[in-house]
Coordinates of C-alpha atoms in Angstrom, one line a residue:
G1 CA 2.1 -0.8 -20.5
S2 CA 5.6 0.1 -21.7
R3 CA 8.0 2.2 -19.6
Q4 CA 9.0 5.6 -20.9
A5 CA 12.6 6.6 -20.4
V6 CA 13.4 8.9 -17.5
H7 CA 14.7 12.2 -18.9
C8 CA 15.9 13.6 -15.6
Q9 CA 15.3 17.2 -16.5
G10 CA 14.1 18.3 -13.0
S11 CA 14.0 21.9 -11.8
R12 CA 16.9 23.7 -10.2
A13 CA 15.4 24.7 -6.9
D14 CA 18.3 27.0 -6.0
V15 CA 17.8 29.2 -9.1
G16 CA 14.1 28.8 -9.7
V17 CA 14.2 27.3 -13.1
T18 CA 11.3 25.1 -14.0
S19 CA 11.7 22.6 -16.0
G20 CA 40.2 9.4 -6.5
G21 CA 39.2 6.1 -6.9
Q22 CA 38.3 3.2 -9.1
S23 CA 36.5 3.7 -12.3
I24 CA 32.9 2.8 -12.6
I25 CA 32.8 0.0 -15.2
F26 CA 29.4 -1.1 -16.6
R27 CA 29.0 -4.7 -17.8
S28 CA 26.4 -6.1 -20.1
K29 CA 24.4 -8.4 -17.9
P30 CA 21.2 -10.5 -18.7
Q31 CA 18.2 -9.2 -16.8
T32 CA 16.9 -11.7 -14.2
M33 CA 13.8 -9.6 -13.4
S34 CA 11.0 -8.4 -15.7
A35 CA 11.1 -4.7 -16.5
A36 CA 7.9 -4.2 -14.7
S37 CA 9.3 -5.5 -11.4
V38 CA 12.5 -3.3 -11.5
P39 CA 12.1 0.1 -9.9
R40 CA 12.6 3.0 -12.3
H41 CA 13.8 5.3 -9.5
I42 CA 15.6 4.3 -6.3
A43 CA 16.2 6.8 -3.5
V44 CA 18.9 5.9 -0.9
V45 CA 19.7 7.2 2.6
M46 CA 23.3 6.1 3.0
D47 CA 23.5 5.6 6.8
G48 CA 26.1 4.0 9.0
N49 CA 29.4 5.4 7.7
G50 CA 30.5 6.7 11.1
R51 CA 29.5 3.5 12.9
W52 CA 31.3 1.4 10.3
A53 CA 34.5 3.3 11.1
Q54 CA 34.1 3.3 14.8
K55 CA 33.7 -0.5 14.8
R56 CA 37.1 -0.7 13.2
F57 CA 38.6 1.9 15.6
L58 CA 39.0 4.4 12.7
P59 CA 38.0 8.0 12.5
R60 CA 34.5 8.6 11.3
V61 CA 35.8 10.2 8.1
A62 CA 37.2 6.8 7.1
G63 CA 33.7 5.5 6.9
H64 CA 32.6 8.3 4.6
K65 CA 35.6 7.6 2.3
Q66 CA 34.7 3.9 2.2
G67 CA 31.1 4.8 1.5
V68 CA 32.1 6.2 -1.8
E69 CA 33.0 2.7 -3.0
A70 CA 29.5 1.6 -2.1
V71 CA 28.0 4.4 -4.2
R72 CA 30.1 3.2 -7.2
T73 CA 28.7 -0.3 -6.6
L74 CA 25.1 1.0 -6.4
I75 CA 25.5 3.0 -9.7
R76 CA 27.0 0.2 -11.6
A77 CA 24.8 -2.6 -10.3
G78 CA 21.6 -0.5 -10.5
S79 CA 22.2 0.5 -14.1
E80 CA 23.0 -3.2 -15.1
R81 CA 19.6 -4.2 -13.7
G82 CA 17.6 -1.6 -15.6
V83 CA 17.2 1.1 -12.9
E84 CA 16.8 4.5 -14.7
A85 CA 17.3 7.0 -11.8
L86 CA 19.2 6.9 -8.5
T87 CA 19.0 9.6 -5.8
V88 CA 21.5 9.5 -3.0
F89 CA 21.3 11.6 0.1
A90 CA 24.9 12.8 0.4
F91 CA 24.5 15.7 2.9
S92 CA 21.3 17.0 4.5
S93 CA 20.5 20.5 5.6
E94 CA 20.8 19.2 9.2
N95 CA 24.3 17.8 8.7
W96 CA 25.8 21.2 9.2
Q97 CA 25.3 20.5 12.9
R98 CA 27.9 17.7 12.9
P99 CA 31.5 18.3 14.2
A100 CA 33.3 20.9 12.1
D101 CA 36.1 18.6 11.0
E102 CA 33.6 16.0 9.7
V103 CA 31.6 18.6 7.8
S104 CA 34.9 19.9 6.3
F105 CA 35.9 16.4 5.2
L106 CA 32.5 15.8 3.7
M107 CA 32.7 19.0 1.7
D108 CA 36.2 18.0 0.5
L109 CA 35.0 14.6 -0.5
F110 CA 32.2 16.1 -2.5
L111 CA 34.6 18.5 -4.3
R112 CA 37.0 15.5 -5.0
A113 CA 34.1 13.6 -6.5
L114 CA 33.1 16.5 -8.7
R115 CA 36.7 16.7 -10.0
E116 CA 37.5 13.0 -10.3
E117 CA 34.3 11.1 -10.8
V118 CA 32.2 13.1 -13.1
Q119 CA 34.3 12.3 -16.2
K120 CA 33.9 8.6 -15.4
L121 CA 30.2 9.0 -15.1
H122 CA 30.0 10.9 -18.3
S123 CA 31.9 8.2 -20.2
N124 CA 29.4 5.6 -18.9
G125 CA 26.4 7.6 -20.1
V126 CA 25.3 8.8 -16.6
R127 CA 23.6 12.1 -16.2
F128 CA 24.7 13.9 -13.0
R129 CA 22.5 16.4 -11.1
V130 CA 22.9 18.1 -7.7
V131 CA 19.7 18.6 -5.8
G132 CA 19.5 21.0 -2.9
D133 CA 20.3 24.6 -1.9
V134 CA 23.7 25.1 -3.4
S135 CA 23.7 28.8 -2.5
A136 CA 25.5 27.9 0.8
F137 CA 28.5 26.6 -1.1
P138 CA 31.6 28.6 -2.3
A139 CA 31.6 30.0 -5.9
E140 CA 34.2 27.4 -6.9
T141 CA 31.9 24.5 -5.8
R142 CA 28.9 26.0 -7.6
L143 CA 30.9 26.3 -10.8
L144 CA 32.1 22.7 -10.6
I145 CA 28.5 21.6 -10.1
A146 CA 27.3 23.6 -13.1
E147 CA 30.1 22.3 -15.3
A148 CA 29.4 18.7 -14.3
E149 CA 25.7 19.0 -15.0
A150 CA 26.3 20.7 -18.3
L151 CA 28.8 18.0 -19.4
T152 CA 26.5 15.1 -18.6
E153 CA 23.2 16.8 -19.6
A154 CA 22.5 14.7 -22.7
N155 CA 23.3 11.3 -21.1
T156 CA 20.5 8.8 -20.9
R157 CA 21.8 5.5 -19.5
L158 CA 21.2 6.5 -15.8
C159 CA 20.2 9.7 -14.0
L160 CA 22.2 10.2 -10.8
N161 CA 20.8 12.8 -8.4
V162 CA 23.0 13.8 -5.6
A163 CA 21.1 15.5 -2.8
V164 CA 23.4 18.0 -1.1
N165 CA 22.3 20.6 1.5
Y166 CA 18.9 19.2 0.9
G167 CA 15.8 18.7 3.1
G168 CA 12.3 17.6 2.2
R169 CA 10.7 20.4 4.2
W170 CA 13.0 23.0 2.6
D171 CA 12.1 21.7 -0.8
I172 CA 8.4 22.1 -0.2
E173 CA 8.8 25.5 1.4
Q174 CA 11.0 26.9 -1.4
A175 CA 8.6 25.5 -4.1
V176 CA 5.6 27.1 -2.4
A177 CA 7.4 30.5 -2.1
K178 CA 8.5 30.5 -5.8
A179 CA 5.1 29.3 -7.0
A180 CA 3.4 32.1 -5.0
A181 CA 5.8 34.7 -6.4
A182 CA 5.0 33.5 -9.9
G183 CA 1.3 33.5 -9.3
D184 CA 1.2 29.8 -9.8
A185 CA 0.5 28.5 -6.2
S186 CA -2.0 25.8 -7.3
A187 CA 0.8 24.0 -9.3
F188 CA 3.6 24.4 -6.8
A189 CA 4.8 20.8 -7.5
R190 CA 6.3 22.1 -10.7
W191 CA 8.8 24.1 -8.6
L192 CA 10.0 21.1 -6.5
S193 CA 13.6 20.0 -7.0
F194 CA 12.6 16.7 -8.6
A195 CA 9.9 18.2 -10.9
G196 CA 10.0 16.3 -14.3
Q197 CA 11.2 13.0 -12.7
P198 CA 9.1 10.1 -11.6
D199 CA 8.7 9.7 -7.9
P200 CA 10.9 7.0 -6.3
D201 CA 9.5 3.5 -6.6
L202 CA 11.9 2.1 -3.9
F203 CA 13.5 3.8 -0.9
I204 CA 16.5 2.1 0.7
R205 CA 17.9 3.1 4.1
T206 CA 20.9 1.3 5.5
G207 CA 22.3 1.4 9.1
G208 CA 19.3 0.0 10.9
E209 CA 17.2 3.1 11.4
R210 CA 13.5 3.1 10.4
R211 CA 12.8 6.6 9.3
V212 CA 13.0 8.8 6.2
S213 CA 14.8 11.7 7.9
N214 CA 13.4 14.7 6.0
F215 CA 14.2 13.1 2.6
M216 CA 12.0 13.6 -0.4
L217 CA 8.9 14.1 1.8
W218 CA 6.6 15.0 -1.1
Q219 CA 8.0 12.4 -3.5
L220 CA 7.9 9.4 -1.1
A221 CA 4.1 9.4 -0.8
Y222 CA 3.7 5.9 -2.4
T223 CA 7.2 4.6 -2.4
E224 CA 8.0 1.2 -1.0
L225 CA 10.3 1.5 2.0
Y226 CA 13.2 -1.0 2.5
F227 CA 15.3 -0.8 5.7
S228 CA 18.5 -2.7 6.0
D229 CA 20.7 -3.3 9.1
I230 CA 23.8 -3.2 6.9
L231 CA 26.1 -0.2 7.4
W232 CA 26.4 1.8 4.2
P233 CA 30.1 1.0 3.4
D234 CA 29.2 -2.7 3.5
F235 CA 26.3 -2.2 1.0
D236 CA 27.1 -4.4 -2.0
E237 CA 25.5 -6.0 -5.1
A238 CA 24.1 -8.8 -3.0
E239 CA 22.2 -6.4 -0.7
L240 CA 20.9 -4.5 -3.7
A241 CA 19.7 -7.8 -5.1
R242 CA 17.9 -8.5 -1.9
A243 CA 16.2 -5.1 -1.9
L244 CA 15.1 -5.5 -5.5
A245 CA 13.7 -9.0 -4.8
W246 CA 11.8 -7.6 -1.9
Y247 CA 10.5 -4.8 -4.1
A248 CA 9.4 -7.3 -6.8
S249 CA 7.3 -9.1 -4.2
R250 CA 5.3 -6.0 -3.2
E251 CA 1.9 -5.3 -4.6
R252 CA 1.7 -1.6 -5.3
R253 CA -1.9 -0.5 -5.0
F254 CA -1.9 3.4 -5.1
G255 CA -5.2 3.4 -3.3
K256 CA -6.8 0.7 -5.3
T257 CA -7.8 -2.8 -4.1
G258 CA -5.6 -5.8 -4.7
E259 CA -8.2 -7.2 -7.1
Q260 CA -8.2 -4.0 -9.1
V261 CA -4.4 -4.0 -9.4
R262 CA -4.4 -7.6 -10.6
E263 CA -7.1 -6.9 -13.2
L264 CA -5.2 -3.9 -14.5
S265 CA -2.0 -6.0 -14.7
A266 CA -3.8 -8.7 -16.7
T267 CA -5.2 -6.2 -19.2
P268 CA -3.1 -6.2 -22.5
G269 CA -1.4 -2.9 -23.4

């Protein structure tokens, strides 16, 4: 069947509502994969920034700064290939345990991105959303987040979810609590941070680790998991193409047999 557009409405888990660098330049590019073989939603754990820097005898924060360039590449190349939603794990609820100077740099990097990157995203038709418990952030940061989301709300080319102070267990716990408080416990999934968006089709983790690290635990139930040894700052268009080619080779069954899936695929409409 035809693919419906991702509207990226989502729920704001933190308020309980149900549903400088280079510019990001989008190019018109012929599609080399059929629409059915392109994941609608890709979730990414961007691992390896610190190790990338250490290999070059640089401070860990240099890796995080270079990692922003890889995010720009992912956004541009993903959109050109027909991906409709991207979710990047920028800062987990466990990352507060890192050295104080690294946490401070990551927060500054996030603030700089809010000030400098959002207008570029907006001009390229990207909708920007922050997913996570933003109550831990200063008022200025929360205001910048709200302004960025409001500015890009009507954009439809790509939905970019940035997971900040996010954890999969936290997401489930806060959804259950809010659903119970609303007398709606049987439908708690409506209160999850990604409510209203399709679950990720493809999960990418760089850096060589083989785990999901408390990321989107509810939403990854049937997601294809792609693990790359490449460190995140080295992630480029070629590595994305490899991940997409691997994804296109997968047979997604969702509990059915392979024969059932192939019969359904052959059925017109």
